[in-house]
PDB file of C-alpha atoms and ligand atoms in Angstrom:
ATOM      1  CA  MET F   1       0.288  -0.007   0.114  1.00 83.00           C
ATOM      2  CA  LEU F   2       2.484   2.530   1.239  1.00 94.00           C
ATOM      3  CA  GLU F   3       5.155   0.931  -1.872  1.00 96.00           C
ATOM      4  CA  ARG F   4       3.993   3.600  -4.432  1.00 96.00           C
ATOM      5  CA  TRP F   5       5.619   6.341  -2.499  1.00 97.00           C
ATOM      6  CA  TYR F   6       8.980   4.378  -1.317  1.00 98.00           C
ATOM      7  CA  PRO F   7      11.936   5.531  -2.625  1.00 98.00           C
ATOM      8  CA  TRP F   8      14.537   3.207  -3.668  1.00 97.00           C
ATOM      9  CA  GLY F   9      17.227   4.452  -1.396  1.00 97.00           C
ATOM     10  CA  TRP F  10      17.760   7.688   0.770  1.00 98.00           C
ATOM     11  CA  ALA F  11      20.950   9.680   1.850  1.00 98.00           C
ATOM     12  CA  PRO F  12      20.219  12.953   4.057  1.00 97.00           C
ATOM     13  CA  ASN F  13      21.440  15.255   1.342  1.00 98.00           C
ATOM     14  CA  VAL F  14      22.868  15.288  -2.300  1.00 98.00           C
ATOM     15  CA  PHE F  15      26.417  15.540  -1.054  1.00 98.00           C
ATOM     16  CA  ALA F  16      26.564  12.153   0.784  1.00 98.00           C
ATOM     17  CA  ILE F  17      25.352  10.083  -1.974  1.00 98.00           C
ATOM     18  CA  ASP F  18      28.260   7.619  -3.635  1.00 98.00           C
ATOM     19  CA  TYR F  19      27.851   8.817  -7.198  1.00 98.00           C
ATOM     20  CA  ALA F  20      30.757   5.775  -8.374  1.00 98.00           C
ATOM     21  CA  LYS F  21      28.137   3.192  -6.614  1.00 98.00           C
ATOM     22  CA  LEU F  22      25.361   4.273  -9.036  1.00 98.00           C
ATOM     23  CA  GLN F  23      27.595   4.125 -11.858  1.00 98.00           C
ATOM     24  CA  ALA F  24      28.496   0.697 -10.733  1.00 98.00           C
ATOM     25  CA  LEU F  25      25.149  -0.322 -10.503  1.00 98.00           C
ATOM     26  CA  GLY F  26      24.698   0.871 -14.325  1.00 98.00           C
ATOM     27  CA  TYR F  27      23.139   4.191 -13.691  1.00 98.00           C
ATOM     28  CA  LYS F  28      24.182   6.593 -16.094  1.00 98.00           C
ATOM     29  CA  GLY F  29      22.286   9.946 -15.501  1.00 98.00           C
ATOM     30  CA  ILE F  30      20.631  11.690 -12.688  1.00 98.00           C
ATOM     31  CA  LEU F  31      17.324  13.741 -12.772  1.00 98.00           C
ATOM     32  CA  PHE F  32      17.851  16.387  -9.708  1.00 98.00           C
ATOM     33  CA  ASP F  33      14.690  18.301  -8.122  1.00 98.00           C
ATOM     34  CA  ILE F  34      16.386  22.353  -7.637  1.00 98.00           C
ATOM     35  CA  ASP F  35      14.386  23.283  -4.406  1.00 97.00           C
ATOM     36  CA  ASN F  36      15.132  22.155  -1.251  1.00 97.00           C
ATOM     37  CA  THR F  37      16.899  18.970  -2.728  1.00 98.00           C
ATOM     38  CA  LEU F  38      19.956  21.125  -3.805  1.00 98.00           C
ATOM     39  CA  VAL F  39      19.237  24.506  -2.554  1.00 98.00           C
ATOM     40  CA  HIS F  40      16.503  26.138   0.143  1.00 96.00           C
ATOM     41  CA  HIS F  41      13.217  26.798  -1.997  1.00 94.00           C
ATOM     42  CA  GLY F  42      14.241  29.791  -4.729  1.00 94.00           C
ATOM     43  CA  ALA F  43      18.018  29.954  -4.124  1.00 96.00           C
ATOM     44  CA  ASP F  44      20.703  30.492  -6.292  1.00 97.00           C
ATOM     45  CA  ALA F  45      23.094  27.593  -6.667  1.00 98.00           C
ATOM     46  CA  THR F  46      25.952  27.083  -4.329  1.00 98.00           C
ATOM     47  CA  PRO F  47      29.969  26.737  -5.332  1.00 98.00           C
ATOM     48  CA  LYS F  48      28.993  23.517  -3.520  1.00 98.00           C
ATOM     49  CA  VAL F  49      26.465  22.151  -5.587  1.00 98.00           C
ATOM     50  CA  GLU F  50      28.012  23.763  -8.698  1.00 98.00           C
ATOM     51  CA  ALA F  51      30.949  21.683  -7.594  1.00 98.00           C
ATOM     52  CA  LEU F  52      29.408  18.581  -7.399  1.00 98.00           C
ATOM     53  CA  PHE F  53      27.854  19.178 -10.958  1.00 98.00           C
ATOM     54  CA  ARG F  54      31.830  19.625 -12.225  1.00 98.00           C
ATOM     55  CA  GLU F  55      32.561  16.089 -10.624  1.00 98.00           C
ATOM     56  CA  LEU F  56      29.251  14.217 -11.933  1.00 98.00           C
ATOM     57  CA  ASP F  57      30.058  15.809 -15.505  1.00 98.00           C
ATOM     58  CA  ALA F  58      33.835  14.710 -15.177  1.00 98.00           C
ATOM     59  CA  MET F  59      32.996  11.003 -14.049  1.00 98.00           C
ATOM     60  CA  GLY F  60      30.494  10.685 -17.133  1.00 98.00           C
ATOM     61  CA  MET F  61      27.492  11.044 -15.149  1.00 98.00           C
ATOM     62  CA  LYS F  62      24.679  12.739 -17.518  1.00 98.00           C
ATOM     63  CA  THR F  63      22.331  15.589 -15.421  1.00 98.00           C
ATOM     64  CA  LEU F  64      19.077  17.164 -16.028  1.00 98.00           C
ATOM     65  CA  LEU F  65      17.578  19.197 -13.813  1.00 98.00           C
ATOM     66  CA  LEU F  66      13.741  18.225 -13.529  1.00 98.00           C
ATOM     67  CA  SER F  67      11.576  20.986 -11.543  1.00 98.00           C
ATOM     68  CA  ASP F  68       7.966  21.918 -11.182  1.00 97.00           C
ATOM     69  CA  ASN F  69       9.140  25.856 -11.184  1.00 97.00           C
ATOM     70  CA  SER F  70       9.435  28.306 -13.664  1.00 97.00           C
ATOM     71  CA  ALA F  71      11.883  28.406 -16.429  1.00 98.00           C
ATOM     72  CA  GLU F  72      13.641  31.776 -15.208  1.00 97.00           C
ATOM     73  CA  ARG F  73      13.698  30.233 -11.435  1.00 97.00           C
ATOM     74  CA  ILE F  74      15.875  27.412 -12.807  1.00 98.00           C
ATOM     75  CA  GLN F  75      17.394  29.125 -15.923  1.00 98.00           C
ATOM     76  CA  ARG F  76      19.261  31.632 -12.125  1.00 98.00           C
ATOM     77  CA  PHE F  77      20.370  28.575 -10.486  1.00 98.00           C
ATOM     78  CA  ASN F  78      21.446  26.977 -13.787  1.00 98.00           C
ATOM     79  CA  LYS F  79      23.809  30.215 -15.027  1.00 97.00           C
ATOM     80  CA  HIS F  80      27.355  28.330 -14.054  1.00 97.00           C
ATOM     81  CA  ILE F  81      26.209  24.660 -14.473  1.00 98.00           C
ATOM     82  CA  GLY F  82      24.335  24.883 -17.495  1.00 98.00           C
ATOM     83  CA  ALA F  83      22.390  21.372 -17.476  1.00 98.00           C
ATOM     84  CA  PRO F  84      19.515  20.863 -19.439  1.00 98.00           C
ATOM     85  CA  TYR F  85      16.417  21.159 -17.896  1.00 98.00           C
ATOM     86  CA  ILE F  86      12.767  20.655 -17.562  1.00 98.00           C
ATOM     87  CA  ALA F  87      10.571  23.605 -16.051  1.00 98.00           C
ATOM     88  CA  GLU F  88       7.246  23.609 -14.723  1.00 97.00           C
ATOM     89  CA  ALA F  89       7.125  19.439 -15.187  1.00 97.00           C
ATOM     90  CA  GLY F  90       4.324  18.824 -13.569  1.00 95.00           C
ATOM     91  CA  LYS F  91       6.109  15.698 -11.683  1.00 94.00           C
ATOM     92  CA  LEU F  92       3.707  13.505 -10.880  1.00 92.00           C
ATOM     93  CA  ASP F  93       3.053  12.837 -14.728  1.00 96.00           C
ATOM     94  CA  PRO F  94       5.931  10.067 -15.559  1.00 96.00           C
ATOM     95  CA  ALA F  95       5.724  11.562 -19.070  1.00 97.00           C
ATOM     96  CA  ALA F  96       8.305  13.952 -17.625  1.00 98.00           C
ATOM     97  CA  TYR F  97      10.476  11.582 -16.191  1.00 98.00           C
ATOM     98  CA  ARG F  98      10.657   9.790 -19.677  1.00 98.00           C
ATOM     99  CA  ARG F  99      11.066  13.071 -21.192  1.00 98.00           C
ATOM    100  CA  GLY F 100      13.762  13.567 -19.002  1.00 98.00           C
ATOM    101  CA  ALA F 101      15.566  10.765 -19.843  1.00 98.00           C
ATOM    102  CA  LYS F 102      14.999  10.611 -23.336  1.00 98.00           C
ATOM    103  CA  MET F 103      16.894  13.715 -23.475  1.00 98.00           C
ATOM    104  CA  LEU F 104      19.962  12.175 -21.612  1.00 98.00           C
ATOM    105  CA  GLY F 105      19.644   9.931 -24.588  1.00 98.00           C
ATOM    106  CA  LEU F 106      19.168   7.211 -21.706  1.00 98.00           C
ATOM    107  CA  PRO F 107      16.433   4.593 -21.126  1.00 98.00           C
ATOM    108  CA  VAL F 108      14.653   4.975 -17.922  1.00 98.00           C
ATOM    109  CA  GLU F 109      16.184   1.908 -16.357  1.00 98.00           C
ATOM    110  CA  GLN F 110      19.681   3.887 -16.599  1.00 98.00           C
ATOM    111  CA  VAL F 111      18.155   6.897 -14.747  1.00 98.00           C
ATOM    112  CA  VAL F 112      18.179   7.660 -11.089  1.00 98.00           C
ATOM    113  CA  CYS F 113      15.441  10.466  -9.829  1.00 98.00           C
ATOM    114  CA  ILE F 114      16.730  12.552  -6.619  1.00 98.00           C
ATOM    115  CA  GLY F 115      14.629  14.897  -4.984  1.00 98.00           C
ATOM    116  CA  ASP F 116      13.009  15.844  -1.442  1.00 98.00           C
ATOM    117  CA  GLN F 117       9.360  14.996  -1.699  1.00 97.00           C
ATOM    118  CA  VAL F 118       8.116  11.603  -1.151  1.00 97.00           C
ATOM    119  CA  PHE F 119       4.538  12.316  -3.040  1.00 96.00           C
ATOM    120  CA  ARG F 120       6.331  14.471  -6.091  1.00 96.00           C
ATOM    121  CA  ASP F 121       9.701  13.567  -6.941  1.00 98.00           C
ATOM    122  CA  ILE F 122       9.281   9.997  -5.466  1.00 98.00           C
ATOM    123  CA  ARG F 123       6.200   8.711  -6.834  1.00 97.00           C
ATOM    124  CA  GLY F 124       6.647  10.214 -10.163  1.00 97.00           C
ATOM    125  CA  ALA F 125       9.568   8.249 -10.583  1.00 98.00           C
ATOM    126  CA  ASN F 126       8.175   5.250  -9.362  1.00 97.00           C
ATOM    127  CA  ARG F 127       5.154   5.522 -11.736  1.00 97.00           C
ATOM    128  CA  CYS F 128       7.588   5.118 -14.661  1.00 95.00           C
ATOM    129  CA  GLY F 129       9.350   2.719 -12.949  1.00 97.00           C
ATOM    130  CA  MET F 130      12.436   4.658 -12.740  1.00 98.00           C
ATOM    131  CA  ALA F 131      14.833   4.493  -9.666  1.00 98.00           C
ATOM    132  CA  SER F 132      14.905   7.364  -7.226  1.00 98.00           C
ATOM    133  CA  ILE F 133      16.524   8.883  -3.881  1.00 98.00           C
ATOM    134  CA  LEU F 134      15.046  10.327  -1.392  1.00 98.00           C
ATOM    135  CA  VAL F 135      17.031  13.401   0.442  1.00 98.00           C
ATOM    136  CA  ASP F 136      15.967  15.514   3.518  1.00 97.00           C
ATOM    137  CA  PHE F 137      14.560  18.457   2.830  1.00 95.00           C
ATOM    138  CA  ILE F 138      16.972  21.556   2.927  1.00 95.00           C
ATOM    139  CA  ARG F 139      15.366  23.983   5.296  1.00 89.00           C
ATOM    140  CA  LEU F 140      16.660  27.284   7.239  1.00 86.00           C
ATOM    141  CA  PRO F 141      17.228  27.086  11.272  1.00 83.00           C
ATOM    142  CA  GLN F 142      14.613  29.151  11.656  1.00 85.00           C
ATOM    143  CA  GLU F 143      12.181  27.005   9.848  1.00 84.00           C
ATOM    144  CA  THR F 144      10.731  24.961  12.540  1.00 79.00           C
ATOM    145  CA  HIS F 145       7.138  24.447  11.355  1.00 80.00           C
ATOM    146  CA  TYR F 146       6.369  21.530   9.341  1.00 78.00           C
ATOM    147  CA  GLY F 147       3.740  21.007   6.820  1.00 86.00           C
ATOM    148  CA  LYS F 148       0.541  18.072   7.116  1.00 91.00           C
ATOM    149  CA  LYS F 149       2.949  16.726   3.872  1.00 93.00           C
ATOM    150  CA  ARG F 150       6.131  16.555   5.646  1.00 93.00           C
ATOM    151  CA  VAL F 151       4.904  14.443   8.771  1.00 92.00           C
ATOM    152  CA  LEU F 152       3.161  11.972   6.645  1.00 95.00           C
ATOM    153  CA  GLU F 153       6.422  11.487   4.678  1.00 96.00           C
ATOM    154  CA  LYS F 154       8.109  10.798   7.664  1.00 95.00           C
ATOM    155  CA  TYR F 155       5.754   8.156   8.544  1.00 96.00           C
ATOM    156  CA  ILE F 156       5.983   6.407   5.218  1.00 97.00           C
ATOM    157  CA  MET F 157      10.082   6.419   5.310  1.00 97.00           C
ATOM    158  CA  ALA F 158       9.958   4.823   9.238  1.00 97.00           C
ATOM    159  CA  CYS F 159       7.639   2.169   7.676  1.00 97.00           C
ATOM    160  CA  TRP F 160      10.486   2.185   4.639  1.00 97.00           C
ATOM    161  CA  ARG F 161      13.107   1.922   7.048  1.00 97.00           C
ATOM    162  CA  ARG F 162      11.812  -1.179   8.651  1.00 96.00           C
ATOM    163  CA  ASN F 163      11.348  -2.879   5.244  1.00 95.00           C
ATOM    164  CA  PRO F 164      14.580  -4.397   3.938  1.00 93.00           C
ATOM    165  CA  ARG F 165      12.809  -5.524   0.566  1.00 92.00           C
ATOM    166  CA  TRP F 166      12.402  -1.984  -0.129  1.00 93.00           C
ATOM    167  CA  ARG F 167      14.965  -0.283   1.306  1.00 94.00           C
ATOM    168  CA  ASP F 168      17.897  -2.224   0.417  1.00 91.00           C
ATOM    169  CA  ARG F 169      17.026  -2.250  -3.646  1.00 94.00           C
ATOM    170  CA  LEU F 170      20.390   0.022  -4.396  1.00 96.00           C
ATOM    171  CA  GLY F 171      22.176  -1.236  -1.618  1.00 94.00           C
ATOM    172  CA  ASN F 172      24.249   0.982   0.083  1.00 94.00           C
ATOM    173  CA  ILE F 173      24.439   4.154  -1.880  1.00 96.00           C
ATOM    174  CA  GLN F 174      26.005   6.690   0.855  1.00 97.00           C
ATOM    175  CA  LYS F 175      29.903   7.496   1.021  1.00 94.00           C
TER     176      LYS F 175
HETATM  177 MG1  LIG Y   1      12.081  19.765  -4.144  1.00 78.22          MG
END
């Protein structure tokens, strides 16, 4: 019942993921969510994020930004990264994920989606059979209020953690 929302893997943040391990598993491309995954909602890319994209590029991992946000917002984030992107993706629609894989010239099976929202990033990827990694959402220290969805996400991930069949699909993907 809850499986439809289960990610294939989890990491505390995008910097804790061992991308070489993903590559060894046969993954050649990544669809990244931007807001609260790579940077705080609406923020510009940081030097650390830009370095991550350079690192992925150097190792031959293809990347694409998949966002429900506007083209203007993505372009601002993407200024020094220059990754291909899909704006206003409509993330629950599996077509957006298939389109992302196609833009990278890869079959869906060789692409991983990385995002912070169980009900959007992960559910959408699951709907088209794409691997996915959930990361904890980025929030500022003064942000203490959780939305209802975040409470539900916590519950779903607590169930996921107790379920090795789903939890260990990618093995240990953290550094
Ligand atoms: Mg997000």
